[in-house]
mmCIF file of C-alpha atoms in Angstrom:
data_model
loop_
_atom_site.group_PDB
_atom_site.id
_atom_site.type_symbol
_atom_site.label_atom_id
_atom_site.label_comp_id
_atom_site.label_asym_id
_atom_site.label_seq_id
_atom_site.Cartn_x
_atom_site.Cartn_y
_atom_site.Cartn_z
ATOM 1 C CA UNK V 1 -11.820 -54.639 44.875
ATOM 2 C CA UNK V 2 -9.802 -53.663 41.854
ATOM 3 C CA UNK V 3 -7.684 -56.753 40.530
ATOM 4 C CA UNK V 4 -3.665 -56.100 41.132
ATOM 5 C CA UNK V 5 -1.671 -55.254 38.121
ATOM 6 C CA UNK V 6 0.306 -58.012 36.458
ATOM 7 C CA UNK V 7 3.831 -57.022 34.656
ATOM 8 C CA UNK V 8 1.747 -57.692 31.314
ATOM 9 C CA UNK V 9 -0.976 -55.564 32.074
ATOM 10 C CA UNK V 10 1.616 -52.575 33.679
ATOM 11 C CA UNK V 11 3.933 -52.603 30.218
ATOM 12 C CA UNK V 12 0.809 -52.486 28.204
ATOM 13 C CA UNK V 13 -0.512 -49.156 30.747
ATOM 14 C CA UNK V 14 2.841 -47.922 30.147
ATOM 15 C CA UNK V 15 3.122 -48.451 26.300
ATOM 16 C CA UNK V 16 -0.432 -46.875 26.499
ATOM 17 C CA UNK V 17 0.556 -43.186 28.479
ATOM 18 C CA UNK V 18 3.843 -43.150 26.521
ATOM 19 C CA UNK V 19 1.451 -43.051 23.195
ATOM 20 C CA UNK V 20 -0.183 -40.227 24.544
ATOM 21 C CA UNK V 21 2.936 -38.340 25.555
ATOM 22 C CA UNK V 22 5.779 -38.807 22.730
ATOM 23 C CA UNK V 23 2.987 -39.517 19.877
ATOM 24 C CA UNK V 24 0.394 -36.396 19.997
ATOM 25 C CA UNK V 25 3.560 -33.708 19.784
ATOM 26 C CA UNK V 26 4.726 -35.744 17.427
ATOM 27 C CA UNK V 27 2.163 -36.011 14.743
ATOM 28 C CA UNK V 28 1.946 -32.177 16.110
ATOM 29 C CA UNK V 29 5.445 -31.149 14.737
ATOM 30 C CA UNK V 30 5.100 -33.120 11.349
ATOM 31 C CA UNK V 31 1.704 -30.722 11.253
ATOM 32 C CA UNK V 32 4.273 -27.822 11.345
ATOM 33 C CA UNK V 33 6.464 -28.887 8.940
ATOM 34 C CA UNK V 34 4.102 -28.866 6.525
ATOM 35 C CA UNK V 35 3.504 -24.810 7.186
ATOM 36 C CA UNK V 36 2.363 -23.042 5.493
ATOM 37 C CA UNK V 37 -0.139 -25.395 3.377
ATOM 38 C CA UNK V 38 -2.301 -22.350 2.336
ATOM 39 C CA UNK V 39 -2.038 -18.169 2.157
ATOM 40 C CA UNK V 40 -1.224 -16.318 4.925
ATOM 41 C CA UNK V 41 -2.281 -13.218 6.020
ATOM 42 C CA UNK V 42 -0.266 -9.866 7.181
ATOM 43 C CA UNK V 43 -2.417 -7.603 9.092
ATOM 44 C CA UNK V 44 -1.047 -3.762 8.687
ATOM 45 C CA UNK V 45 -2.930 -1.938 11.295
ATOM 46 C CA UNK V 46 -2.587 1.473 9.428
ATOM 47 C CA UNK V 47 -4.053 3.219 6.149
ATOM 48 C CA UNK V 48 -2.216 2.086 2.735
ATOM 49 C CA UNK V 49 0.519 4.551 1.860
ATOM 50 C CA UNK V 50 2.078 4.910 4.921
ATOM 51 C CA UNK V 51 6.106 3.576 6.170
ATOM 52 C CA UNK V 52 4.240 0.480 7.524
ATOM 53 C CA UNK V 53 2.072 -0.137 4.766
ATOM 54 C CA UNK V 54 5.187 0.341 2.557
ATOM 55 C CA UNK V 55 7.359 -2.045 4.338
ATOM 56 C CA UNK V 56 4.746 -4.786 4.886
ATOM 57 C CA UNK V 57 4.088 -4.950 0.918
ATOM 58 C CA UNK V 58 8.061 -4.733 0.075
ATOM 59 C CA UNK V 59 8.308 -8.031 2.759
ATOM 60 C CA UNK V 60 5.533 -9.653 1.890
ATOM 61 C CA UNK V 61 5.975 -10.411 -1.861
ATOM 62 C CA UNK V 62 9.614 -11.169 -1.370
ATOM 63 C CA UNK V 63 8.680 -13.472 1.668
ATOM 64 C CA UNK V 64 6.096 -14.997 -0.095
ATOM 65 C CA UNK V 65 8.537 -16.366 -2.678
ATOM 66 C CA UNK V 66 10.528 -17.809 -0.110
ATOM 67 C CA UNK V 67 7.660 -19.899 1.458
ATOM 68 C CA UNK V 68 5.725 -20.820 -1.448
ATOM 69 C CA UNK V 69 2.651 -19.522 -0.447
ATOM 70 C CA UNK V 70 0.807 -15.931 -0.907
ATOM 71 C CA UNK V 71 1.157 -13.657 1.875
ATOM 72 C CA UNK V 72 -1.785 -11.093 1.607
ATOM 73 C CA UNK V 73 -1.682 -8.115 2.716
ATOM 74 C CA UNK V 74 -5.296 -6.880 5.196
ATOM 75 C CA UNK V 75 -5.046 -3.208 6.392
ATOM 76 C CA UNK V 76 -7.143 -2.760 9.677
ATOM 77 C CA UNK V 77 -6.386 0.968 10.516
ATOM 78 C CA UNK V 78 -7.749 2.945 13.242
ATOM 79 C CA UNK V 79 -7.323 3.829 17.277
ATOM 80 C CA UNK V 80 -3.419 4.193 16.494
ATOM 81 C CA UNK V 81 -2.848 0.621 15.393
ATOM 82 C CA UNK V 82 -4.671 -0.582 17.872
ATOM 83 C CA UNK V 83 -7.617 -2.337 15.676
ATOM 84 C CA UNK V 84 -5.131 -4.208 13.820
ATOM 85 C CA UNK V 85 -3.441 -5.773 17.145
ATOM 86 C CA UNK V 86 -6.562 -6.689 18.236
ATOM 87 C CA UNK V 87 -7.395 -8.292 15.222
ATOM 88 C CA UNK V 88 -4.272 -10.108 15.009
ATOM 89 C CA UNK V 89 -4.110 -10.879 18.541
ATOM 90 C CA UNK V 90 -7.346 -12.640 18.789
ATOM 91 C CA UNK V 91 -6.257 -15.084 15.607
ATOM 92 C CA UNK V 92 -5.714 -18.390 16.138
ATOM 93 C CA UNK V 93 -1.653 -19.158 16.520
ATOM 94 C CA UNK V 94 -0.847 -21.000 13.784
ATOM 95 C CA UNK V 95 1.282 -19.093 11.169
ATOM 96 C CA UNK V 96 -1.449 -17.990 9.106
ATOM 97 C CA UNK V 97 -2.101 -14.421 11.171
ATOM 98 C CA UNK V 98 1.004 -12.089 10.845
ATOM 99 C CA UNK V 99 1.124 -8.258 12.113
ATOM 100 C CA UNK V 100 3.412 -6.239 10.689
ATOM 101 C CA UNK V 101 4.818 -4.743 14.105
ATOM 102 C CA UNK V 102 5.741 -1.260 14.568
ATOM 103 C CA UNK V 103 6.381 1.402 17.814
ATOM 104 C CA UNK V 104 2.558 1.240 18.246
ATOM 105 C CA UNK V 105 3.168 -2.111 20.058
ATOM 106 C CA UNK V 106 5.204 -0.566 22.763
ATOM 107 C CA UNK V 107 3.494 3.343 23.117
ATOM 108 C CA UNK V 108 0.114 1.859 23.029
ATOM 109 C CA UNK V 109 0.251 0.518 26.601
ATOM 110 C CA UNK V 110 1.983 2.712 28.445
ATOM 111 C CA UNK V 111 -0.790 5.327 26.794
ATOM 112 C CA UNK V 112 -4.262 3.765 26.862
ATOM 113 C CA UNK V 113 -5.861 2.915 29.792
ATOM 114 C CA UNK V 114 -8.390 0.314 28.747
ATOM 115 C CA UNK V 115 -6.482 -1.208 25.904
ATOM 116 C CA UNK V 116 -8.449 -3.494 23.913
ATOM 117 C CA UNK V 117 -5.839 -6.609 23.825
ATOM 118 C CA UNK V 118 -2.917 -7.975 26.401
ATOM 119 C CA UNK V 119 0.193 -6.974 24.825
ATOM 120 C CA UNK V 120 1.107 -10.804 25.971
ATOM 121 C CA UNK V 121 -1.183 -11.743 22.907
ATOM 122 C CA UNK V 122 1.373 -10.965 20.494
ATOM 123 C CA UNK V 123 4.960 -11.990 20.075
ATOM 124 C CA UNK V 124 7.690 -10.853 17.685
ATOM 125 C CA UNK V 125 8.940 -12.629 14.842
ATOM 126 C CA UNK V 126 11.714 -10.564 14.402
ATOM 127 C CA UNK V 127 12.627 -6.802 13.882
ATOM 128 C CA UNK V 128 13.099 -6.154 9.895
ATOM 129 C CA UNK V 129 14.382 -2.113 9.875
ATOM 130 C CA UNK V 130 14.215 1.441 11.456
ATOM 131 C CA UNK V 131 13.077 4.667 10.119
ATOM 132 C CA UNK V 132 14.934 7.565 11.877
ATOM 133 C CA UNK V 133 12.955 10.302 13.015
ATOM 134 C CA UNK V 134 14.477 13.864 12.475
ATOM 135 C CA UNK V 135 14.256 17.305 14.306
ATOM 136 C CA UNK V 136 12.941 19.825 11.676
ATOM 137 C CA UNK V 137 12.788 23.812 11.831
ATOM 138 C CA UNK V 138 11.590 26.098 8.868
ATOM 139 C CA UNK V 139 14.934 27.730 7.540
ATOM 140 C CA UNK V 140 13.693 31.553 7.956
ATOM 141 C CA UNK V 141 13.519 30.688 11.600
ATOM 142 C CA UNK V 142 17.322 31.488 11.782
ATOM 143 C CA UNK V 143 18.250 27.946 14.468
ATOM 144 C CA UNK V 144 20.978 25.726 12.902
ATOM 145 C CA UNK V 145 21.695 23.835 15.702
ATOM 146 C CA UNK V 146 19.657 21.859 18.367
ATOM 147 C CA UNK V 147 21.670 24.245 21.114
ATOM 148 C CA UNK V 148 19.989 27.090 19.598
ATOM 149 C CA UNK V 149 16.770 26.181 19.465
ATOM 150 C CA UNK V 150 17.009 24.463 23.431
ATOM 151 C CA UNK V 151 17.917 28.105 24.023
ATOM 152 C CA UNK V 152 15.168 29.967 22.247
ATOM 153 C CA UNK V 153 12.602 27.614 24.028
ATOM 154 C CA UNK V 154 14.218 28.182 27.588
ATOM 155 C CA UNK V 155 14.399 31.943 27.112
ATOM 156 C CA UNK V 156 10.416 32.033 25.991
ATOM 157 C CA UNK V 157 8.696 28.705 27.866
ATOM 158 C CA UNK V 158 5.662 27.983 26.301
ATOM 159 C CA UNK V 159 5.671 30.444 23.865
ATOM 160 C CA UNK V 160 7.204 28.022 21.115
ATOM 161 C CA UNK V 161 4.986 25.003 19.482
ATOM 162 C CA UNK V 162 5.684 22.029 17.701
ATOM 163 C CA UNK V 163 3.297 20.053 15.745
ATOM 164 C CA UNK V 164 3.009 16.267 15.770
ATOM 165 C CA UNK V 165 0.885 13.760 13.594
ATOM 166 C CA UNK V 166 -1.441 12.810 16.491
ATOM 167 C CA UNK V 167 -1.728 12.214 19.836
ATOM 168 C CA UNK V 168 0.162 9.617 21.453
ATOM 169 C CA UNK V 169 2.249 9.053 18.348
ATOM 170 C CA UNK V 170 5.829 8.294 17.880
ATOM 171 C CA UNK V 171 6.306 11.832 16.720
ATOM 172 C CA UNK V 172 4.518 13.161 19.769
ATOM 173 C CA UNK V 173 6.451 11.539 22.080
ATOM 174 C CA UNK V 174 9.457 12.124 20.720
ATOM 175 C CA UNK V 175 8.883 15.754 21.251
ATOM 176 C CA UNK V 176 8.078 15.094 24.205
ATOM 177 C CA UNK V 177 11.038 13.253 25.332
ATOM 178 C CA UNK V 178 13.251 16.115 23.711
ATOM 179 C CA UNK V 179 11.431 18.128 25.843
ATOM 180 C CA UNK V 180 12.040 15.415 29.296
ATOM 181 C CA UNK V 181 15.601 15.647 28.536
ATOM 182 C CA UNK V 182 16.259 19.889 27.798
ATOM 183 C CA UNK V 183 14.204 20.924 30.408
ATOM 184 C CA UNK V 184 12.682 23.283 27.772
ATOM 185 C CA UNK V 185 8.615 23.725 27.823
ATOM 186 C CA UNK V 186 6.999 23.520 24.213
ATOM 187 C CA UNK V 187 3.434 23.820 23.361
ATOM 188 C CA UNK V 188 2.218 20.930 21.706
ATOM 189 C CA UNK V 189 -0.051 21.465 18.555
ATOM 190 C CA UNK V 190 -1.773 17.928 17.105
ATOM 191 C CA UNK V 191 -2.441 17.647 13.246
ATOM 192 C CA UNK V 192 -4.951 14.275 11.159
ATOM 193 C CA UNK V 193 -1.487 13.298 10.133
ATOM 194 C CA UNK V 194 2.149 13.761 9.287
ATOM 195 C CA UNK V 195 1.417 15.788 5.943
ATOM 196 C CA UNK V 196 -0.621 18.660 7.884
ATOM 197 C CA UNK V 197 1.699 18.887 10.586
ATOM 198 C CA UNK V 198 4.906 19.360 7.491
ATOM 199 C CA UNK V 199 2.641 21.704 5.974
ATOM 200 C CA UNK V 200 1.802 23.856 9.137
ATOM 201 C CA UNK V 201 5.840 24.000 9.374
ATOM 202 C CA UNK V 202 6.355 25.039 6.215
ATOM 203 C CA UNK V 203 3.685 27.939 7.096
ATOM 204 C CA UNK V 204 5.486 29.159 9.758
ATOM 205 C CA UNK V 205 2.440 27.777 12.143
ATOM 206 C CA UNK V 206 4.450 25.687 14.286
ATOM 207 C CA UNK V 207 8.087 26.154 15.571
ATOM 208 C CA UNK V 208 9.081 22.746 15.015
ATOM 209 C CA UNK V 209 8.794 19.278 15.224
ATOM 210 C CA UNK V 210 9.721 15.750 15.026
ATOM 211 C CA UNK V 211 8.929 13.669 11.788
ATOM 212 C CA UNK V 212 9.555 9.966 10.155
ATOM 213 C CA UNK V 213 12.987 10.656 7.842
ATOM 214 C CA UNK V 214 11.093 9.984 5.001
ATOM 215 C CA UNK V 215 8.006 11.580 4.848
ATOM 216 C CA UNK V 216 10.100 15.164 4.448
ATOM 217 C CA UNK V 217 12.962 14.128 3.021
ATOM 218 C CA UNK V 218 12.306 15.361 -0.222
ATOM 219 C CA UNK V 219 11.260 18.819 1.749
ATOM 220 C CA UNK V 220 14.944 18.629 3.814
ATOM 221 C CA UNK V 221 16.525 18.192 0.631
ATOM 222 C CA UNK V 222 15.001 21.058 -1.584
ATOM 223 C CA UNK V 223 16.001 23.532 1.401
ATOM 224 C CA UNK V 224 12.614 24.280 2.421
ATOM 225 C CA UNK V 225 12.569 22.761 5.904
ATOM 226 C CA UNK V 226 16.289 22.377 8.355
ATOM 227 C CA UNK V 227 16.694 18.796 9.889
ATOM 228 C CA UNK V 228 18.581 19.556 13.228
ATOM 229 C CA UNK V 229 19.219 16.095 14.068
ATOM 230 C CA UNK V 230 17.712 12.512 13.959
ATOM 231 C CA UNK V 231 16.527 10.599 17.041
ATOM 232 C CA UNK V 232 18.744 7.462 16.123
ATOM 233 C CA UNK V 233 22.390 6.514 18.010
ATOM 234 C CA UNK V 234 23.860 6.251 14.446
ATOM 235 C CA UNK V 235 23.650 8.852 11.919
ATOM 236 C CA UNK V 236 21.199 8.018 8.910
ATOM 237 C CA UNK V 237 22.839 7.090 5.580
ATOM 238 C CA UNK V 238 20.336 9.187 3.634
ATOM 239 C CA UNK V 239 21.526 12.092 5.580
ATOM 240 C CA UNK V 240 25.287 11.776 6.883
ATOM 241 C CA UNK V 241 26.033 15.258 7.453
ATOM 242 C CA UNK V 242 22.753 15.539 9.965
ATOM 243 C CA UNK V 243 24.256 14.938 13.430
ATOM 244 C CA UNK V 244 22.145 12.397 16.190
ATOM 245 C CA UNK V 245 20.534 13.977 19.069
ATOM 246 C CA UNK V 246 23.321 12.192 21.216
ATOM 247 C CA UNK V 247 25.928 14.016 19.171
ATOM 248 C CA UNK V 248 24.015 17.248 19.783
ATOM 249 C CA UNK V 249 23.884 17.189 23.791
ATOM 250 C CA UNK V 250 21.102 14.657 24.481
ATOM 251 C CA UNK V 251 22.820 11.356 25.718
ATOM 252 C CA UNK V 252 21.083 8.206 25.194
ATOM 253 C CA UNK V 253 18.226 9.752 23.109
ATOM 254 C CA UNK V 254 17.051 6.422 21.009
ATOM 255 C CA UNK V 255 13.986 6.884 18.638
ATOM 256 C CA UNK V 256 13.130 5.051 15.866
ATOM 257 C CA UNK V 257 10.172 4.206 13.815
ATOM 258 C CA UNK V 258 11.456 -0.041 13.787
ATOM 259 C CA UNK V 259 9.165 -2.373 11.288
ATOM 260 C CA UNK V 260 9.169 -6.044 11.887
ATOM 261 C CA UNK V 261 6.279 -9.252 12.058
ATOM 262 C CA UNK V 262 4.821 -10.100 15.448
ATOM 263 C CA UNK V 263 2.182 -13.015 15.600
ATOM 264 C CA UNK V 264 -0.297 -14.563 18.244
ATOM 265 C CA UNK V 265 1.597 -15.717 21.712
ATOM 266 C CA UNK V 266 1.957 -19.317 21.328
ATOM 267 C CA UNK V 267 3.186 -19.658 17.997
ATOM 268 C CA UNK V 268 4.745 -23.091 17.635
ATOM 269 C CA UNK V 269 8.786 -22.813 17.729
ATOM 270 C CA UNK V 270 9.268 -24.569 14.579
ATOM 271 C CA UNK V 271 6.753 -21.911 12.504
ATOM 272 C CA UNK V 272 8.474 -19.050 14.076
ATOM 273 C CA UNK V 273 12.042 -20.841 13.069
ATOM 274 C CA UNK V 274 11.040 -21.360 9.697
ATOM 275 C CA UNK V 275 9.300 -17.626 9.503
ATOM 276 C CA UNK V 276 12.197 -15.617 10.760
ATOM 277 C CA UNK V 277 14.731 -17.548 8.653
ATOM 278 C CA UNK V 278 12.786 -16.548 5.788
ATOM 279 C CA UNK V 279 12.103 -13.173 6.766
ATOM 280 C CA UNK V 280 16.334 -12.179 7.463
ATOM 281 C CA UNK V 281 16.878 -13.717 3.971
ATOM 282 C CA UNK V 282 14.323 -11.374 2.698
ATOM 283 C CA UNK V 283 15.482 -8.763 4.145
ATOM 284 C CA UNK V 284 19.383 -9.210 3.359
ATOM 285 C CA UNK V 285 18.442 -9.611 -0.201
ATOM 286 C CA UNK V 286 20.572 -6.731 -2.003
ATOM 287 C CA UNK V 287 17.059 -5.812 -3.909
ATOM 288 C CA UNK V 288 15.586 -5.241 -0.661
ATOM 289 C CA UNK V 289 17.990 -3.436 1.400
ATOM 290 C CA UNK V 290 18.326 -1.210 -1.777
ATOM 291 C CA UNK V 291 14.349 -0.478 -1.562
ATOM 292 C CA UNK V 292 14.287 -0.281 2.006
ATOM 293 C CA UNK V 293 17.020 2.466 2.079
ATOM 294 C CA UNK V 294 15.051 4.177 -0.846
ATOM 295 C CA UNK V 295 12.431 4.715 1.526
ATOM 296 C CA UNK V 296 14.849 6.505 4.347
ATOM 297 C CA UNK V 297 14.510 3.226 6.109
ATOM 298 C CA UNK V 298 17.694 0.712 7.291
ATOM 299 C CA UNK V 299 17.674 -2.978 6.796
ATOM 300 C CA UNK V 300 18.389 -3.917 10.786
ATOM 301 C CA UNK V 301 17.284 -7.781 11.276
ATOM 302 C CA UNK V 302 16.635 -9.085 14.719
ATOM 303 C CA UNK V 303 15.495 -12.481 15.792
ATOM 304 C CA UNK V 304 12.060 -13.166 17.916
ATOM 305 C CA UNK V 305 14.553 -12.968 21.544
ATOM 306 C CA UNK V 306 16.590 -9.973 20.189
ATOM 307 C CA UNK V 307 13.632 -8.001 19.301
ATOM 308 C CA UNK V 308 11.068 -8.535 22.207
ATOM 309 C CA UNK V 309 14.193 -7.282 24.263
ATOM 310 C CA UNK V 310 14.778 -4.555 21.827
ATOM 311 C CA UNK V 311 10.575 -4.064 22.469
ATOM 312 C CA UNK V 312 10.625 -4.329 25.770
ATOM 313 C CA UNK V 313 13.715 -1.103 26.403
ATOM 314 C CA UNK V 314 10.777 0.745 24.106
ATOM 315 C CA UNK V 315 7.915 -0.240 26.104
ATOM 316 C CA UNK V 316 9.889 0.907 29.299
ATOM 317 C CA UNK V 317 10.961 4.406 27.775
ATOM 318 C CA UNK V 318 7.758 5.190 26.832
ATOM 319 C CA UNK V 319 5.880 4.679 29.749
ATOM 320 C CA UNK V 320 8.514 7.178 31.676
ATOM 321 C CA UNK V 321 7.878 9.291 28.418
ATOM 322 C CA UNK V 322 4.069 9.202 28.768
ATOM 323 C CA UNK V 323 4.439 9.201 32.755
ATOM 324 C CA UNK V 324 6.306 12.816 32.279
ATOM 325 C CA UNK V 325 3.830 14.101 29.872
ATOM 326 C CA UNK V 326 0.921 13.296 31.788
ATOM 327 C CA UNK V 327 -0.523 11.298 28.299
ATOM 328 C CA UNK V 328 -3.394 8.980 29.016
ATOM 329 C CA UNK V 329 -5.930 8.208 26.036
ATOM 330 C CA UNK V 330 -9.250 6.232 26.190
#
């Protein structure tokens, strides 16, 4: 028979499970305080040279300073971002994985069907900016207005094209969500990337299409290719006198190429605190908004809640967008 408990012995089993409870998440958070004791690392899950790429070396070297640690910078590109999620996603969630987020977080889902992480592995940090994508036509082609070229398509279905960087991109899908909301049927034509699709426009290839603002900026502004509009509710400051999308008929139309840092799910509270302080001071710095703006890009900070709802409006657009297209990739 097991002896009864005296009051000694009880206070000393309660003294005992009240060690285990309060003390353990204690010694726990002074852990996290200390973050980061070493380097950190910022997976970009596309080639160097690209927005992402861009934006993640801009942040990183700024943020760095700010937490007194290097942040390096690994590209893992391939299977539209997808490698690099994984990659992150599988790291151990303790502040010393980053991803530098971008649309490929919400399209990817709603567009692969055996995707090769949860998308509950990963969490935002916090949205840093958004790139604008713009509606382009080749001047000779004689449209000025997104009216006009709603009308061409209609009065010719399928005979017009528009080229896109890839499948299951941002720019493909917002064609095809121009096309969900006109009604109008255009043949898609897929390019190895942004710079071949541009250049099939400029050849009078394609008919159209949808690009990141700053990848043909410099074309938009020599006169050599006609932005209709940009997919954004607001117009972009790099191009005021280019009307929205919204302005031009299409209500609600909301596209942008956003940047921010998502890590593993599970991140402690106090890391992700301390990380998206840092990363809205970096990004407020006058230095920075000044380089992000250089790069057709707007500062646009949003903390870990206001960007996975911000995420999760994308996530639910593009899975009517992909729904309506009939896109499904392996």
């Amino acid at each position: 028979m097991a002896p009864a408990l005296t009051k000694r012995s009880l206070l000393r089993a309660t003294v005992a499970l009240a060690s285990c409870t309060v003390f353990p998440p204690l010694a726990l958070a002074q852990a996290q305080a200390g973050w980061p004791a070493r380097p950190i690392r910022l997976v970009v899950p596309f080639p160097p040279g690209g927005l992402i790429d861009n934006m993640a070396r801009l942040v990183s070297a700024r943020l760095a300073q700010e937490l007194g640690q290097p942040v390096v910078v690994d590209n893992k590109p391939g299977a539209g971002g997808n490698l690099g999620a994984v990659e992150a996603a599988r790291a151990p969630a303790d502040g010393y994985t980053l991803l530098m987020a971008s649309p490929a977080l919400t399209i990817s889902p709603a567009l692969y069907k055996n995707l090769p992480y949860q998308p509950s592995q990963l969490a935002p940090v916090a949205l840093l900016g958004r790139v604008p994508n713009v509606l382009l036509v080749h001047p000779a082609s004689g449209i000025t207005r997104v009216s006009d070229l709603v009308a061409r398509a209609k009065a010719a279905p399928g005979r017009m094209n528009y080229a896109s960087n890839g499948n299951g991109t941002s720019l493909h899908l917002s064609a095809e969500l121009f096309k969900r909301q006109t009604g109008a049927f255009i043949t898609h034509v897929p390019y190895r990337g942004s710079a071949a699709a541009v250049t099939a426009l400029l050849a009078g290839e394609v008919d159209m299409m949808f690009d990141n603002l700053p990848s043909s900026i410099g074309q938009i502004q020599a006169g050599k290719l006609r932005a209709l509009a940009v997919t954004t509710p607001q117009r972009s400051a790099a191009l005021p006198q280019v009307p929205t999308l919204a302005e031009s008929g299409l209500d609600g139309f909301n596209v942008s190429a956003w940047f921010g840092v998502a890590a593993p799910a599970g991140l402690p509270a106090p890391v992700v605190a301390r990380l998206s302080q840092a990363l809205q001071k970096v990004v407020q710095e006058p230095d920075t908004v000044a380089a992000i703006q250089r790069q057709g890009a707007e500062p646009a900070f949003m903390d870990a809640p206001a960007a996975a709802a911000a995420m999760a409006s994308d996530a639910a657009q593009w899975k009517q967008v992909a729904a309506f297209a009939k896109i499904q990739l392996d």
